[in-house]
Amino acid sequence: ELPITELAVWSGDTVRMDQEGFLYFVGRRDEMIKTSGYRVSPTEVEEVIYGSGLVGDAVAFAAPHPTLGEAIVVVASAGEGRDAGPTDALLAYCKQHMPNYMIPARIEWLETLPRNPNGKFDRPALAAQFRDALQRDQK
């Protein structure tokens, strides 16, 4: 028997490898947002949003857009003891810390974000809830 020298796992995850061979999770292939010709991981957007210190929780997802292909929508909660809805401040932060194609087209606020039975944010439920609002705005 030959020893296994390499192992491949087909998980649907997108990762990047650093110079030392360490892998870093970027996002799930099926969750990638295709906007303005770029592929954007919701995780990339969420990390910048969390870095603002203006949200308690955040979920990014795609919504159909007539010219961009897909637009980025973020649904956030303000977190304990904070007022919801600092949309202008959050957008200003995004403009300073993201390339233009990653800036959310819409930011929505909820008191708490829904979770699935596994405890993860229920991204499909949020997308279904707010996708329609974005499409109405475009008409």
JSON list of C-alpha atoms in Angstrom, two decimals:
[
{"chain": "A", "resi": 1, "resn": "GLU", "atom": "CA", "xyz": [0.00, 0.00, 0.00]},
{"chain": "A", "resi": 2, "resn": "LEU", "atom": "CA", "xyz": [1.20, 3.48, -0.85]},
{"chain": "A", "resi": 3, "resn": "PRO", "atom": "CA", "xyz": [1.09, 6.11, 1.91]},
{"chain": "A", "resi": 4, "resn": "ILE", "atom": "CA", "xyz": [-1.32, 9.00, 1.45]},
{"chain": "A", "resi": 5, "resn": "THR", "atom": "CA", "xyz": [0.78, 12.12, 0.92]},
{"chain": "A", "resi": 6, "resn": "GLU", "atom": "CA", "xyz": [-2.06, 14.51, 0.14]},
{"chain": "A", "resi": 7, "resn": "LEU", "atom": "CA", "xyz": [-5.66, 14.66, 1.18]},
{"chain": "A", "resi": 8, "resn": "ALA", "atom": "CA", "xyz": [-8.40, 16.62, -0.58]},
{"chain": "A", "resi": 9, "resn": "VAL", "atom": "CA", "xyz": [-11.72, 17.50, 0.99]},
{"chain": "A", "resi": 10, "resn": "TRP", "atom": "CA", "xyz": [-14.53, 18.84, -1.21]},
{"chain": "A", "resi": 11, "resn": "SER", "atom": "CA", "xyz": [-16.46, 20.89, 1.33]},
{"chain": "A", "resi": 12, "resn": "GLY", "atom": "CA", "xyz": [-17.76, 23.80, -0.75]},
{"chain": "A", "resi": 13, "resn": "ASP", "atom": "CA", "xyz": [-15.65, 26.16, 1.37]},
{"chain": "A", "resi": 14, "resn": "THR", "atom": "CA", "xyz": [-13.41, 28.78, -0.24]},
{"chain": "A", "resi": 15, "resn": "VAL", "atom": "CA", "xyz": [-10.06, 29.17, 1.52]},
{"chain": "A", "resi": 16, "resn": "ARG", "atom": "CA", "xyz": [-6.79, 30.97, 0.96]},
{"chain": "A", "resi": 17, "resn": "MET", "atom": "CA", "xyz": [-3.34, 29.66, 1.82]},
{"chain": "A", "resi": 18, "resn": "ASP", "atom": "CA", "xyz": [-0.57, 31.78, 3.32]},
{"chain": "A", "resi": 19, "resn": "GLN", "atom": "CA", "xyz": [3.16, 31.37, 2.57]},
{"chain": "A", "resi": 20, "resn": "GLU", "atom": "CA", "xyz": [3.56, 28.87, 5.41]},
{"chain": "A", "resi": 21, "resn": "GLY", "atom": "CA", "xyz": [0.79, 26.63, 4.08]},
{"chain": "A", "resi": 22, "resn": "PHE", "atom": "CA", "xyz": [-1.88, 27.59, 6.61]},
{"chain": "A", "resi": 23, "resn": "LEU", "atom": "CA", "xyz": [-5.43, 27.70, 5.25]},
{"chain": "A", "resi": 24, "resn": "TYR", "atom": "CA", "xyz": [-7.84, 30.53, 6.09]},
{"chain": "A", "resi": 25, "resn": "PHE", "atom": "CA", "xyz": [-11.59, 30.28, 5.61]},
{"chain": "A", "resi": 26, "resn": "VAL", "atom": "CA", "xyz": [-12.96, 32.89, 3.19]},
{"chain": "A", "resi": 27, "resn": "GLY", "atom": "CA", "xyz": [-16.54, 31.73, 2.70]},
{"chain": "A", "resi": 28, "resn": "ARG", "atom": "CA", "xyz": [-18.86, 29.10, 1.27]},
{"chain": "A", "resi": 29, "resn": "ARG", "atom": "CA", "xyz": [-18.96, 28.82, -2.51]},
{"chain": "A", "resi": 30, "resn": "ASP", "atom": "CA", "xyz": [-22.78, 28.80, -2.46]},
{"chain": "A", "resi": 31, "resn": "GLU", "atom": "CA", "xyz": [-22.88, 32.02, -0.40]},
{"chain": "A", "resi": 32, "resn": "MET", "atom": "CA", "xyz": [-20.47, 34.03, -2.54]},
{"chain": "A", "resi": 33, "resn": "ILE", "atom": "CA", "xyz": [-21.87, 37.34, -3.79]},
{"chain": "A", "resi": 34, "resn": "LYS", "atom": "CA", "xyz": [-21.20, 38.22, -7.43]},
{"chain": "A", "resi": 35, "resn": "THR", "atom": "CA", "xyz": [-21.33, 42.00, -7.64]},
{"chain": "A", "resi": 36, "resn": "SER", "atom": "CA", "xyz": [-19.89, 44.34, -10.30]},
{"chain": "A", "resi": 37, "resn": "GLY", "atom": "CA", "xyz": [-17.83, 41.46, -11.71]},
{"chain": "A", "resi": 38, "resn": "TYR", "atom": "CA", "xyz": [-16.26, 40.63, -8.32]},
{"chain": "A", "resi": 39, "resn": "ARG", "atom": "CA", "xyz": [-16.78, 37.61, -6.08]},
{"chain": "A", "resi": 40, "resn": "VAL", "atom": "CA", "xyz": [-17.26, 38.74, -2.49]},
{"chain": "A", "resi": 41, "resn": "SER", "atom": "CA", "xyz": [-17.52, 36.52, 0.56]},
{"chain": "A", "resi": 42, "resn": "PRO", "atom": "CA", "xyz": [-20.23, 37.56, 3.02]},
{"chain": "A", "resi": 43, "resn": "THR", "atom": "CA", "xyz": [-17.67, 36.80, 5.75]},
{"chain": "A", "resi": 44, "resn": "GLU", "atom": "CA", "xyz": [-15.32, 39.49, 4.36]},
{"chain": "A", "resi": 45, "resn": "VAL", "atom": "CA", "xyz": [-18.09, 42.08, 4.54]},
{"chain": "A", "resi": 46, "resn": "GLU", "atom": "CA", "xyz": [-19.18, 40.97, 8.02]},
{"chain": "A", "resi": 47, "resn": "GLU", "atom": "CA", "xyz": [-15.62, 41.17, 9.39]},
{"chain": "A", "resi": 48, "resn": "VAL", "atom": "CA", "xyz": [-15.32, 44.83, 8.33]},
{"chain": "A", "resi": 49, "resn": "ILE", "atom": "CA", "xyz": [-18.81, 45.58, 9.73]},
{"chain": "A", "resi": 50, "resn": "TYR", "atom": "CA", "xyz": [-17.85, 44.01, 13.09]},
{"chain": "A", "resi": 51, "resn": "GLY", "atom": "CA", "xyz": [-14.62, 46.03, 13.04]},
{"chain": "A", "resi": 52, "resn": "SER", "atom": "CA", "xyz": [-16.67, 49.23, 13.10]},
{"chain": "A", "resi": 53, "resn": "GLY", "atom": "CA", "xyz": [-17.80, 48.56, 16.68]},
{"chain": "A", "resi": 54, "resn": "LEU", "atom": "CA", "xyz": [-21.25, 49.82, 15.65]},
{"chain": "A", "resi": 55, "resn": "VAL", "atom": "CA", "xyz": [-23.03, 46.45, 15.54]},
{"chain": "A", "resi": 56, "resn": "GLY", "atom": "CA", "xyz": [-23.69, 43.56, 17.88]},
{"chain": "A", "resi": 57, "resn": "ASP", "atom": "CA", "xyz": [-24.36, 41.04, 15.10]},
{"chain": "A", "resi": 58, "resn": "ALA", "atom": "CA", "xyz": [-24.31, 41.25, 11.31]},
{"chain": "A", "resi": 59, "resn": "VAL", "atom": "CA", "xyz": [-25.18, 39.07, 8.34]},
{"chain": "A", "resi": 60, "resn": "ALA", "atom": "CA", "xyz": [-24.36, 39.91, 4.72]},
{"chain": "A", "resi": 61, "resn": "PHE", "atom": "CA", "xyz": [-26.01, 38.32, 1.70]},
{"chain": "A", "resi": 62, "resn": "ALA", "atom": "CA", "xyz": [-26.80, 38.92, -1.97]},
{"chain": "A", "resi": 63, "resn": "ALA", "atom": "CA", "xyz": [-29.94, 40.39, -3.48]},
{"chain": "A", "resi": 64, "resn": "PRO", "atom": "CA", "xyz": [-30.61, 40.60, -7.23]},
{"chain": "A", "resi": 65, "resn": "HIS", "atom": "CA", "xyz": [-29.71, 43.97, -8.74]},
{"chain": "A", "resi": 66, "resn": "PRO", "atom": "CA", "xyz": [-30.46, 45.18, -12.30]},
{"chain": "A", "resi": 67, "resn": "THR", "atom": "CA", "xyz": [-26.99, 46.62, -13.03]},
{"chain": "A", "resi": 68, "resn": "LEU", "atom": "CA", "xyz": [-24.64, 45.08, -10.44]},
{"chain": "A", "resi": 69, "resn": "GLY", "atom": "CA", "xyz": [-25.83, 41.49, -10.89]},
{"chain": "A", "resi": 70, "resn": "GLU", "atom": "CA", "xyz": [-26.16, 41.16, -7.14]},
{"chain": "A", "resi": 71, "resn": "ALA", "atom": "CA", "xyz": [-26.11, 43.84, -4.46]},
{"chain": "A", "resi": 72, "resn": "ILE", "atom": "CA", "xyz": [-24.78, 43.37, -0.95]},
{"chain": "A", "resi": 73, "resn": "VAL", "atom": "CA", "xyz": [-27.34, 43.65, 1.82]},
{"chain": "A", "resi": 74, "resn": "VAL", "atom": "CA", "xyz": [-26.39, 43.69, 5.50]},
{"chain": "A", "resi": 75, "resn": "VAL", "atom": "CA", "xyz": [-28.83, 43.01, 8.33]},
{"chain": "A", "resi": 76, "resn": "ALA", "atom": "CA", "xyz": [-27.45, 44.00, 11.73]},
{"chain": "A", "resi": 77, "resn": "SER", "atom": "CA", "xyz": [-28.41, 44.32, 15.35]},
{"chain": "A", "resi": 78, "resn": "ALA", "atom": "CA", "xyz": [-27.05, 47.12, 17.50]},
{"chain": "A", "resi": 79, "resn": "GLY", "atom": "CA", "xyz": [-26.14, 44.91, 20.45]},
{"chain": "A", "resi": 80, "resn": "GLU", "atom": "CA", "xyz": [-26.64, 45.28, 24.17]},
{"chain": "A", "resi": 81, "resn": "GLY", "atom": "CA", "xyz": [-27.27, 48.82, 25.41]},
{"chain": "A", "resi": 82, "resn": "ARG", "atom": "CA", "xyz": [-26.90, 50.50, 22.01]},
{"chain": "A", "resi": 83, "resn": "ASP", "atom": "CA", "xyz": [-29.39, 52.32, 19.84]},
{"chain": "A", "resi": 84, "resn": "ALA", "atom": "CA", "xyz": [-30.21, 50.56, 16.58]},
{"chain": "A", "resi": 85, "resn": "GLY", "atom": "CA", "xyz": [-29.71, 52.19, 13.25]},
{"chain": "A", "resi": 86, "resn": "PRO", "atom": "CA", "xyz": [-26.44, 54.17, 13.01]},
{"chain": "A", "resi": 87, "resn": "THR", "atom": "CA", "xyz": [-26.69, 53.52, 9.26]},
{"chain": "A", "resi": 88, "resn": "ASP", "atom": "CA", "xyz": [-24.87, 56.70, 8.17]},
{"chain": "A", "resi": 89, "resn": "ALA", "atom": "CA", "xyz": [-21.96, 56.06, 10.53]},
{"chain": "A", "resi": 90, "resn": "LEU", "atom": "CA", "xyz": [-21.73, 52.42, 9.46]},
{"chain": "A", "resi": 91, "resn": "LEU", "atom": "CA", "xyz": [-21.77, 53.32, 5.76]},
{"chain": "A", "resi": 92, "resn": "ALA", "atom": "CA", "xyz": [-19.07, 55.96, 6.35]},
{"chain": "A", "resi": 93, "resn": "TYR", "atom": "CA", "xyz": [-16.95, 53.31, 8.09]},
{"chain": "A", "resi": 94, "resn": "CYS", "atom": "CA", "xyz": [-17.49, 50.89, 5.18]},
{"chain": "A", "resi": 95, "resn": "LYS", "atom": "CA", "xyz": [-16.44, 53.55, 2.66]},
{"chain": "A", "resi": 96, "resn": "GLN", "atom": "CA", "xyz": [-13.18, 54.06, 4.57]},
{"chain": "A", "resi": 97, "resn": "HIS", "atom": "CA", "xyz": [-12.39, 50.34, 5.01]},
{"chain": "A", "resi": 98, "resn": "MET", "atom": "CA", "xyz": [-13.81, 48.57, 1.93]},
{"chain": "A", "resi": 99, "resn": "PRO", "atom": "CA", "xyz": [-13.37, 48.79, -1.82]},
{"chain": "A", "resi": 100, "resn": "ASN", "atom": "CA", "xyz": [-16.43, 50.34, -3.52]},
{"chain": "A", "resi": 101, "resn": "TYR", "atom": "CA", "xyz": [-17.74, 47.00, -4.81]},
{"chain": "A", "resi": 102, "resn": "MET", "atom": "CA", "xyz": [-17.98, 45.64, -1.23]},
{"chain": "A", "resi": 103, "resn": "ILE", "atom": "CA", "xyz": [-19.98, 48.54, 0.25]},
{"chain": "A", "resi": 104, "resn": "PRO", "atom": "CA", "xyz": [-23.50, 47.38, 1.15]},
{"chain": "A", "resi": 105, "resn": "ALA", "atom": "CA", "xyz": [-26.28, 48.73, -1.04]},
{"chain": "A", "resi": 106, "resn": "ARG", "atom": "CA", "xyz": [-28.66, 48.43, 1.90]},
{"chain": "A", "resi": 107, "resn": "ILE", "atom": "CA", "xyz": [-28.33, 48.11, 5.68]},
{"chain": "A", "resi": 108, "resn": "GLU", "atom": "CA", "xyz": [-31.30, 46.93, 7.71]},
{"chain": "A", "resi": 109, "resn": "TRP", "atom": "CA", "xyz": [-31.60, 46.75, 11.50]},
{"chain": "A", "resi": 110, "resn": "LEU", "atom": "CA", "xyz": [-33.32, 44.17, 13.67]},
{"chain": "A", "resi": 111, "resn": "GLU", "atom": "CA", "xyz": [-33.36, 43.92, 17.44]},
{"chain": "A", "resi": 112, "resn": "THR", "atom": "CA", "xyz": [-32.03, 40.35, 17.20]},
{"chain": "A", "resi": 113, "resn": "LEU", "atom": "CA", "xyz": [-31.05, 38.25, 14.19]},
{"chain": "A", "resi": 114, "resn": "PRO", "atom": "CA", "xyz": [-32.81, 34.90, 13.71]},
{"chain": "A", "resi": 115, "resn": "ARG", "atom": "CA", "xyz": [-30.83, 31.70, 14.17]},
{"chain": "A", "resi": 116, "resn": "ASN", "atom": "CA", "xyz": [-31.31, 28.22, 12.76]},
{"chain": "A", "resi": 117, "resn": "PRO", "atom": "CA", "xyz": [-31.55, 25.07, 14.95]},
{"chain": "A", "resi": 118, "resn": "ASN", "atom": "CA", "xyz": [-27.72, 24.78, 14.89]},
{"chain": "A", "resi": 119, "resn": "GLY", "atom": "CA", "xyz": [-27.37, 28.24, 16.46]},
{"chain": "A", "resi": 120, "resn": "LYS", "atom": "CA", "xyz": [-25.98, 29.87, 13.31]},
{"chain": "A", "resi": 121, "resn": "PHE", "atom": "CA", "xyz": [-27.55, 33.00, 11.84]},
{"chain": "A", "resi": 122, "resn": "ASP", "atom": "CA", "xyz": [-30.41, 32.05, 9.53]},
{"chain": "A", "resi": 123, "resn": "ARG", "atom": "CA", "xyz": [-28.99, 33.67, 6.40]},
{"chain": "A", "resi": 124, "resn": "PRO", "atom": "CA", "xyz": [-31.65, 32.24, 4.01]},
{"chain": "A", "resi": 125, "resn": "ALA", "atom": "CA", "xyz": [-34.52, 33.56, 6.18]},
{"chain": "A", "resi": 126, "resn": "LEU", "atom": "CA", "xyz": [-32.94, 37.03, 6.38]},
{"chain": "A", "resi": 127, "resn": "ALA", "atom": "CA", "xyz": [-32.26, 37.06, 2.64]},
{"chain": "A", "resi": 128, "resn": "ALA", "atom": "CA", "xyz": [-35.85, 36.13, 1.87]},
{"chain": "A", "resi": 129, "resn": "GLN", "atom": "CA", "xyz": [-37.16, 38.81, 4.24]},
{"chain": "A", "resi": 130, "resn": "PHE", "atom": "CA", "xyz": [-35.07, 41.72, 2.93]},
{"chain": "A", "resi": 131, "resn": "ARG", "atom": "CA", "xyz": [-34.49, 40.78, -0.73]},
{"chain": "A", "resi": 132, "resn": "ASP", "atom": "CA", "xyz": [-38.02, 41.93, -1.57]},
{"chain": "A", "resi": 133, "resn": "ALA", "atom": "CA", "xyz": [-37.46, 45.33, 0.09]},
{"chain": "A", "resi": 134, "resn": "LEU", "atom": "CA", "xyz": [-34.38, 45.98, -2.05]},
{"chain": "A", "resi": 135, "resn": "GLN", "atom": "CA", "xyz": [-36.23, 45.03, -5.23]},
{"chain": "A", "resi": 136, "resn": "ARG", "atom": "CA", "xyz": [-39.10, 47.38, -4.32]},
{"chain": "A", "resi": 137, "resn": "ASP", "atom": "CA", "xyz": [-36.59, 50.23, -3.84]},
{"chain": "A", "resi": 138, "resn": "GLN", "atom": "CA", "xyz": [-35.17, 49.64, -7.34]},
{"chain": "A", "resi": 139, "resn": "LYS", "atom": "CA", "xyz": [-38.55, 50.13, -9.05]}
]
